[in-house]
Protein backbone atom coordinates (compact mmCIF):
# COMPACT_ATOMS: atom_id res chain seq x y z
CA UNK A 1 0.00 0.00 0.00
CA UNK A 2 1.32 3.44 -0.99
CA UNK A 3 2.08 6.01 1.69
CA UNK A 4 0.66 9.54 1.28
CA UNK A 5 3.06 12.00 -0.33
CA UNK A 6 1.53 14.74 1.85
CA UNK A 7 -0.16 14.44 5.24
CA UNK A 8 -1.61 17.52 6.91
CA UNK A 9 -2.95 17.19 10.47
CA UNK A 10 -4.67 19.79 12.65
CA UNK A 11 -3.08 22.66 10.68
CA UNK A 12 -3.74 26.19 11.94
CA UNK A 13 -2.62 29.53 10.53
CA UNK A 14 -3.73 32.33 12.84
CA UNK A 15 -2.41 35.77 11.85
CA UNK A 16 -2.13 38.25 14.75
CA UNK A 17 -4.21 41.40 14.30
CA UNK A 18 -2.62 44.41 16.00
CA UNK A 19 -4.55 47.50 17.05
CA UNK A 20 -4.51 50.40 19.54
CA UNK A 21 -1.73 52.97 20.11
CA UNK A 22 0.63 50.27 21.39
CA UNK A 23 -0.15 47.98 18.44
CA UNK A 24 -0.90 45.07 20.77
CA UNK A 25 -2.24 41.79 19.39
CA UNK A 26 -5.87 41.79 20.45
CA UNK A 27 -7.34 39.31 17.98
CA UNK A 28 -6.35 36.64 15.49
CA UNK A 29 -7.33 36.14 11.87
CA UNK A 30 -8.03 32.39 11.88
CA UNK A 31 -7.39 31.92 8.13
CA UNK A 32 -6.80 28.16 8.52
CA UNK A 33 -8.30 26.48 11.58
CA UNK A 34 -7.67 22.81 12.29
CA UNK A 35 -7.41 21.35 8.77
CA UNK A 36 -6.45 17.72 8.11
CA UNK A 37 -6.15 15.83 4.80
CA UNK A 38 -3.71 13.77 2.75
CA UNK A 39 -2.66 13.42 -0.90
CA UNK A 40 -1.42 10.15 -2.45
CA UNK A 41 1.37 9.94 -5.08
CA UNK A 42 -0.01 10.79 -8.53
CA UNK A 43 -3.30 12.02 -7.05
CA UNK A 44 -5.08 15.37 -7.46
CA UNK A 45 -6.98 16.82 -4.52
CA UNK A 46 -9.25 19.70 -5.55
CA UNK A 47 -9.65 22.29 -2.79
CA UNK A 48 -12.70 24.47 -3.39
CA UNK A 49 -14.26 27.45 -1.62
CA UNK A 50 -15.18 31.10 -2.05
CA UNK A 51 -12.58 33.89 -1.92
CA UNK A 52 -11.50 34.50 1.67
CA UNK A 53 -12.13 30.94 2.90
CA UNK A 54 -8.41 30.32 3.56
CA UNK A 55 -7.58 27.93 0.73
CA UNK A 56 -4.66 29.99 -0.66
CA UNK A 57 -3.26 30.47 2.86
CA UNK A 58 -3.44 26.70 3.33
CA UNK A 59 -1.50 26.20 0.06
CA UNK A 60 1.14 28.68 1.15
CA UNK A 61 1.52 26.93 4.53
CA UNK A 62 2.15 23.61 2.76
CA UNK A 63 4.72 25.24 0.46
CA UNK A 64 6.16 26.68 3.70
CA UNK A 65 5.88 30.26 2.48
CA UNK A 66 4.13 30.75 5.85
CA UNK A 67 5.14 29.24 9.18
CA UNK A 68 1.93 27.59 10.49
CA UNK A 69 0.73 28.47 14.00
CA UNK A 70 0.07 24.81 14.92
CA UNK A 71 -0.38 21.36 13.41
CA UNK A 72 1.75 19.08 11.29
CA UNK A 73 2.79 18.87 7.61
CA UNK A 74 4.51 15.64 6.60
CA UNK A 75 6.05 15.22 3.15
CA UNK A 76 6.80 11.57 2.28
CA UNK A 77 6.50 10.78 5.99
CA UNK A 78 8.97 13.49 7.10
CA UNK A 79 7.83 16.34 9.33
CA UNK A 80 8.57 19.67 7.62
CA UNK A 81 6.43 22.01 9.75
CA UNK A 82 9.18 23.46 11.94
CA UNK A 83 12.13 23.31 9.52
CA UNK A 84 14.22 26.45 8.94
CA UNK A 85 15.07 27.77 5.47
CA UNK A 86 18.30 25.76 5.09
CA UNK A 87 16.72 22.43 6.13
CA UNK A 88 13.78 23.17 3.82
CA UNK A 89 15.92 23.48 0.66
CA UNK A 90 15.65 19.78 -0.40
CA UNK A 91 11.86 19.92 0.09
CA UNK A 92 11.53 23.12 -1.93
CA UNK A 93 12.84 21.14 -4.88
CA UNK A 94 10.00 18.62 -4.52
CA UNK A 95 7.13 20.96 -3.56
CA UNK A 96 6.45 23.65 -6.15
CA UNK A 97 3.72 26.25 -6.61
CA UNK A 98 1.83 27.74 -9.57
CA UNK A 99 0.06 31.03 -8.87
CA UNK A 100 -3.12 32.58 -10.23
CA UNK A 101 -1.61 35.55 -12.06
CA UNK A 102 1.25 34.45 -14.33
CA UNK A 103 2.25 38.07 -15.10
CA UNK A 104 2.77 38.84 -11.42
CA UNK A 105 4.73 35.67 -10.76
CA UNK A 106 7.22 36.22 -13.63
CA UNK A 107 9.91 38.90 -13.34
CA UNK A 108 9.11 41.23 -16.26
CA UNK A 109 12.75 42.39 -16.55
CA UNK A 110 14.14 38.87 -17.06
CA UNK A 111 14.02 36.81 -20.26
CA UNK A 112 12.14 33.50 -20.22
CA UNK A 113 15.52 31.75 -20.46
CA UNK A 114 16.77 33.48 -17.31
CA UNK A 115 13.49 32.79 -15.45
CA UNK A 116 13.58 29.08 -16.23
CA UNK A 117 17.31 28.78 -15.49
CA UNK A 118 16.97 30.36 -12.03
CA UNK A 119 15.74 27.24 -10.13
CA UNK A 120 18.79 25.29 -11.35
CA UNK A 121 21.14 28.08 -10.21
CA UNK A 122 19.46 28.33 -6.77
CA UNK A 123 19.70 24.57 -6.25
CA UNK A 124 23.22 24.38 -7.82
CA UNK A 125 22.18 21.88 -10.50
CA UNK A 126 24.17 21.45 -13.75
CA UNK A 127 26.54 23.78 -15.60
CA UNK A 128 25.63 26.64 -17.94
CA UNK A 129 25.48 24.45 -21.06
CA UNK A 130 23.30 21.71 -19.52
CA UNK A 131 21.01 24.30 -17.92
CA UNK A 132 20.43 26.11 -21.25
CA UNK A 133 19.64 22.76 -22.90
CA UNK A 134 17.18 21.82 -20.15
CA UNK A 135 15.44 25.23 -20.38
CA UNK A 136 14.75 24.64 -24.10
CA UNK A 137 13.44 21.13 -23.32
CA UNK A 138 11.11 22.55 -20.66
CA UNK A 139 9.66 25.07 -23.12
CA UNK A 140 8.95 22.30 -25.62
CA UNK A 141 7.36 20.09 -22.93
CA UNK A 142 4.80 22.84 -22.19
CA UNK A 143 4.11 23.50 -25.89
CA UNK A 144 6.20 26.64 -26.48
CA UNK A 145 8.98 27.02 -29.09
CA UNK A 146 12.52 26.63 -27.72
CA UNK A 147 13.48 29.90 -29.42
CA UNK A 148 11.27 31.75 -26.86
CA UNK A 149 14.23 31.82 -24.42
CA UNK A 150 15.28 35.32 -25.41
CA UNK A 151 11.78 36.84 -25.17
CA UNK A 152 10.25 38.66 -22.18
CA UNK A 153 7.01 37.77 -20.28
CA UNK A 154 5.06 40.74 -21.74
CA UNK A 155 5.58 39.33 -25.25
CA UNK A 156 3.34 36.32 -24.44
CA UNK A 157 -0.42 35.88 -24.02
CA UNK A 158 -1.90 35.00 -20.59
CA UNK A 159 -2.16 31.30 -21.48
CA UNK A 160 1.43 31.20 -22.75
CA UNK A 161 2.65 32.92 -19.58
CA UNK A 162 0.90 30.28 -17.47
CA UNK A 163 2.67 27.62 -19.60
CA UNK A 164 5.98 29.30 -18.68
CA UNK A 165 5.02 29.18 -14.98
CA UNK A 166 4.16 25.48 -15.37
CA UNK A 167 7.55 24.90 -17.06
CA UNK A 168 9.26 26.59 -14.09
CA UNK A 169 7.25 24.50 -11.63
CA UNK A 170 8.36 21.19 -13.22
CA UNK A 171 11.98 22.26 -13.82
CA UNK A 172 13.38 20.45 -10.75
CA UNK A 173 11.31 17.26 -11.19
CA UNK A 174 9.01 17.96 -8.24
CA UNK A 175 6.63 15.40 -6.72
CA UNK A 176 3.90 17.77 -5.49
CA UNK A 177 2.65 20.97 -7.14
CA UNK A 178 0.32 23.36 -5.32
CA UNK A 179 -1.78 25.00 -8.02
CA UNK A 180 -3.36 28.16 -6.61
CA UNK A 181 -6.22 29.06 -8.99
CA UNK A 182 -3.96 28.46 -12.04
CA UNK A 183 -6.69 29.01 -14.64
CA UNK A 184 -8.93 31.60 -12.92
CA UNK A 185 -7.33 34.55 -14.74
CA UNK A 186 -7.57 32.90 -18.19
CA UNK A 187 -10.26 32.84 -20.90
CA UNK A 188 -12.50 29.76 -20.79
CA UNK A 189 -11.09 28.38 -24.08
CA UNK A 190 -7.52 28.69 -22.74
CA UNK A 191 -8.50 27.16 -19.36
CA UNK A 192 -9.19 23.76 -20.93
CA UNK A 193 -5.85 23.82 -22.79
CA UNK A 194 -3.97 24.49 -19.55
CA UNK A 195 -5.96 21.82 -17.66
CA UNK A 196 -5.20 19.30 -20.44
CA UNK A 197 -1.50 20.20 -20.26
CA UNK A 198 -1.52 19.70 -16.48
CA UNK A 199 -3.26 16.34 -16.90
CA UNK A 200 -0.66 15.22 -19.47
CA UNK A 201 2.24 16.31 -17.25
CA UNK A 202 0.72 14.46 -14.30
CA UNK A 203 0.55 11.23 -16.30
CA UNK A 204 4.09 11.65 -17.65
CA UNK A 205 5.83 12.61 -14.41
CA UNK A 206 3.53 11.01 -11.79
CA UNK A 207 2.88 14.42 -10.21
CA UNK A 208 0.57 15.00 -7.26
CA UNK A 209 -1.51 18.18 -7.32
CA UNK A 210 -3.27 20.22 -4.68
CA UNK A 211 -5.55 22.10 -7.07
CA UNK A 212 -7.09 25.20 -5.47
CA UNK A 213 -10.14 26.81 -7.13
CA UNK A 214 -13.24 28.80 -6.24
CA UNK A 215 -15.29 27.05 -8.90
CA UNK A 216 -16.36 23.38 -8.60
CA UNK A 217 -16.75 23.17 -12.40
CA UNK A 218 -13.02 23.81 -12.89
CA UNK A 219 -11.86 21.05 -10.51
CA UNK A 220 -14.42 18.52 -11.78
CA UNK A 221 -12.30 17.06 -14.57
CA UNK A 222 -8.91 17.22 -12.90
CA UNK A 223 -9.58 16.03 -9.32
CA UNK A 224 -9.57 12.48 -7.95
CA UNK A 225 -10.86 13.73 -4.60
CA UNK A 226 -12.38 17.04 -3.58
CA UNK A 227 -12.33 18.98 -0.29
CA UNK A 228 -14.73 21.88 0.28
CA UNK A 229 -13.42 24.64 2.53
CA UNK A 230 -15.43 27.28 4.38
CA UNK A 231 -14.01 29.92 6.71
CA UNK A 232 -10.75 28.14 7.46
CA UNK A 233 -12.14 24.60 7.80
CA UNK A 234 -12.88 21.64 5.54
CA UNK A 235 -16.65 21.04 5.67
CA UNK A 236 -16.88 18.13 3.22
CA UNK A 237 -14.42 15.83 1.43
CA UNK A 238 -14.57 12.69 -0.65
CA UNK A 239 -14.06 11.07 -4.05
CA UNK A 240 -14.80 13.55 -6.86
CA UNK A 241 -17.61 11.45 -8.39
CA UNK A 242 -19.23 10.87 -4.99
CA UNK A 243 -19.21 14.60 -4.12
CA UNK A 244 -20.83 15.49 -7.47
CA UNK A 245 -23.46 12.74 -7.21
CA UNK A 246 -24.23 13.06 -3.52
CA UNK A 247 -23.20 16.44 -2.01
CA UNK A 248 -24.07 16.31 1.71
CA UNK A 249 -23.22 19.73 3.11
CA UNK A 250 -25.60 22.65 2.32
CA UNK A 251 -22.58 24.78 1.32
CA UNK A 252 -21.39 22.14 -1.17
CA UNK A 253 -24.92 21.91 -2.60
CA UNK A 254 -25.02 25.66 -3.15
CA UNK A 255 -21.62 25.59 -4.90
CA UNK A 256 -22.87 22.68 -7.05
CA UNK A 257 -26.03 24.49 -8.04
CA UNK A 258 -23.92 27.42 -9.30
CA UNK A 259 -22.26 25.21 -11.96
CA UNK A 260 -23.62 26.24 -15.40
CA UNK A 261 -25.60 23.51 -17.22
CA UNK A 262 -24.88 23.26 -20.99
CA UNK A 263 -28.51 22.21 -21.82
CA UNK A 264 -30.79 25.33 -21.83
CA UNK A 265 -33.93 23.11 -21.60
CA UNK A 266 -32.81 21.35 -18.42
CA UNK A 267 -34.35 22.95 -15.36
CA UNK A 268 -32.19 22.95 -12.24
CA UNK A 269 -33.10 24.18 -8.77
CA UNK A 270 -30.51 26.77 -7.83
CA UNK A 271 -29.64 27.06 -4.13
CA UNK A 272 -28.30 30.60 -3.89
CA UNK A 273 -26.57 31.55 -0.64
CA UNK A 274 -26.77 35.17 0.39
CA UNK A 275 -24.03 37.45 1.70
CA UNK A 276 -20.25 37.08 1.79
CA UNK A 277 -17.93 34.83 3.76
CA UNK A 278 -17.82 36.34 7.31
CA UNK A 279 -14.56 37.71 8.70
CA UNK A 280 -12.26 35.00 10.10
CA UNK A 281 -11.26 37.56 12.76
CA UNK A 282 -14.72 37.39 14.30
CA UNK A 283 -16.32 34.18 13.01
CA UNK A 284 -19.98 33.31 13.79
CA UNK A 285 -20.61 31.01 16.77
CA UNK A 286 -21.50 27.33 16.37
CA UNK A 287 -21.45 26.27 12.72
CA UNK A 288 -19.71 29.22 11.02
CA UNK A 289 -21.96 28.74 7.96
CA UNK A 290 -25.17 29.23 9.99
CA UNK A 291 -25.87 32.93 9.10
CA UNK A 292 -25.98 31.94 5.39
CA UNK A 293 -27.32 28.39 5.60
CA UNK A 294 -30.78 27.82 4.05
CA UNK A 295 -31.28 24.76 6.31
CA UNK A 296 -30.15 26.24 9.64
CA UNK A 297 -31.66 24.89 12.87
CA UNK A 298 -31.29 26.32 16.42
CA UNK A 299 -28.50 23.93 17.41
CA UNK A 300 -26.32 25.29 14.56
CA UNK A 301 -26.06 28.69 16.29
CA UNK A 302 -24.16 27.44 19.36
CA UNK A 303 -22.77 23.93 18.61
CA UNK A 304 -19.79 23.38 16.29
CA UNK A 305 -20.39 20.35 14.01
CA UNK A 306 -17.44 17.95 13.71
CA UNK A 307 -16.20 16.46 10.43
CA UNK A 308 -17.64 12.91 10.51
CA UNK A 309 -17.14 9.99 8.14
CA UNK A 310 -20.57 9.40 6.57
CA UNK A 311 -19.70 6.67 4.08
CA UNK A 312 -16.28 5.24 3.25
CA UNK A 313 -14.03 8.15 2.26
CA UNK A 314 -16.88 10.69 2.36
CA UNK A 315 -16.77 13.13 5.29
CA UNK A 316 -19.00 16.09 6.12
CA UNK A 317 -19.62 18.42 9.07
CA UNK A 318 -23.29 19.31 9.53
CA UNK A 319 -25.75 18.66 12.38
CA UNK A 320 -28.48 17.67 9.90
CA UNK A 321 -26.38 14.84 8.44
CA UNK A 322 -25.64 13.51 11.94
CA UNK A 323 -29.43 13.48 12.63
CA UNK A 324 -30.42 11.79 9.33
FE1 LIG B 1 -26.38 24.51 7.98
FE2 LIG B 1 -26.55 23.79 10.54
FE3 LIG B 1 -25.49 22.12 8.77
FE4 LIG B 1 -24.18 24.32 9.50
S1 LIG B 1 -24.68 22.59 10.81
S2 LIG B 1 -24.42 23.55 7.45
S3 LIG B 1 -25.85 25.78 9.73
S4 LIG B 1 -27.61 22.85 8.83
XYZ file of N, CA and C and ligand atoms in Angstrom, residues 249-250 287 289-290 293 295-297 300 305 318-320, ligand 1:
50
model
N -23.202 18.485 2.349
C -23.218 19.733 3.109
C -23.995 20.809 2.341
N -24.843 21.597 3.026
C -25.597 22.652 2.323
C -24.696 23.615 1.535
N -21.856 26.541 14.102
C -21.446 26.274 12.721
C -21.240 27.626 12.051
N -21.144 28.518 9.167
C -21.957 28.737 7.958
C -23.390 29.135 8.326
N -23.748 29.106 9.635
C -25.168 29.234 9.992
C -25.845 30.538 9.543
N -26.832 29.738 5.952
C -27.317 28.395 5.598
C -28.843 28.381 5.408
N -30.666 25.867 5.555
C -31.280 24.762 6.315
C -30.982 24.863 7.810
N -30.610 26.056 8.255
C -30.150 26.235 9.641
C -31.223 25.815 10.659
N -30.789 25.194 11.745
C -31.659 24.885 12.872
C -31.033 25.539 14.124
N -27.453 24.834 15.390
C -26.316 25.293 14.559
C -25.712 26.580 15.110
N -20.304 21.729 14.516
C -20.386 20.345 14.013
C -18.992 19.795 13.723
N -21.989 18.630 9.499
C -23.289 19.312 9.528
C -24.190 18.573 10.511
N -24.875 19.292 11.387
C -25.750 18.661 12.377
C -26.882 17.874 11.713
N -27.341 18.348 10.554
C -28.478 17.671 9.904
C -28.087 16.287 9.415
Fe -26.377 24.510 7.977
Fe -26.548 23.792 10.541
Fe -25.487 22.120 8.773
Fe -24.178 24.325 9.495
S -24.679 22.595 10.811
S -24.422 23.551 7.446
S -25.849 25.780 9.729
S -27.607 22.847 8.826
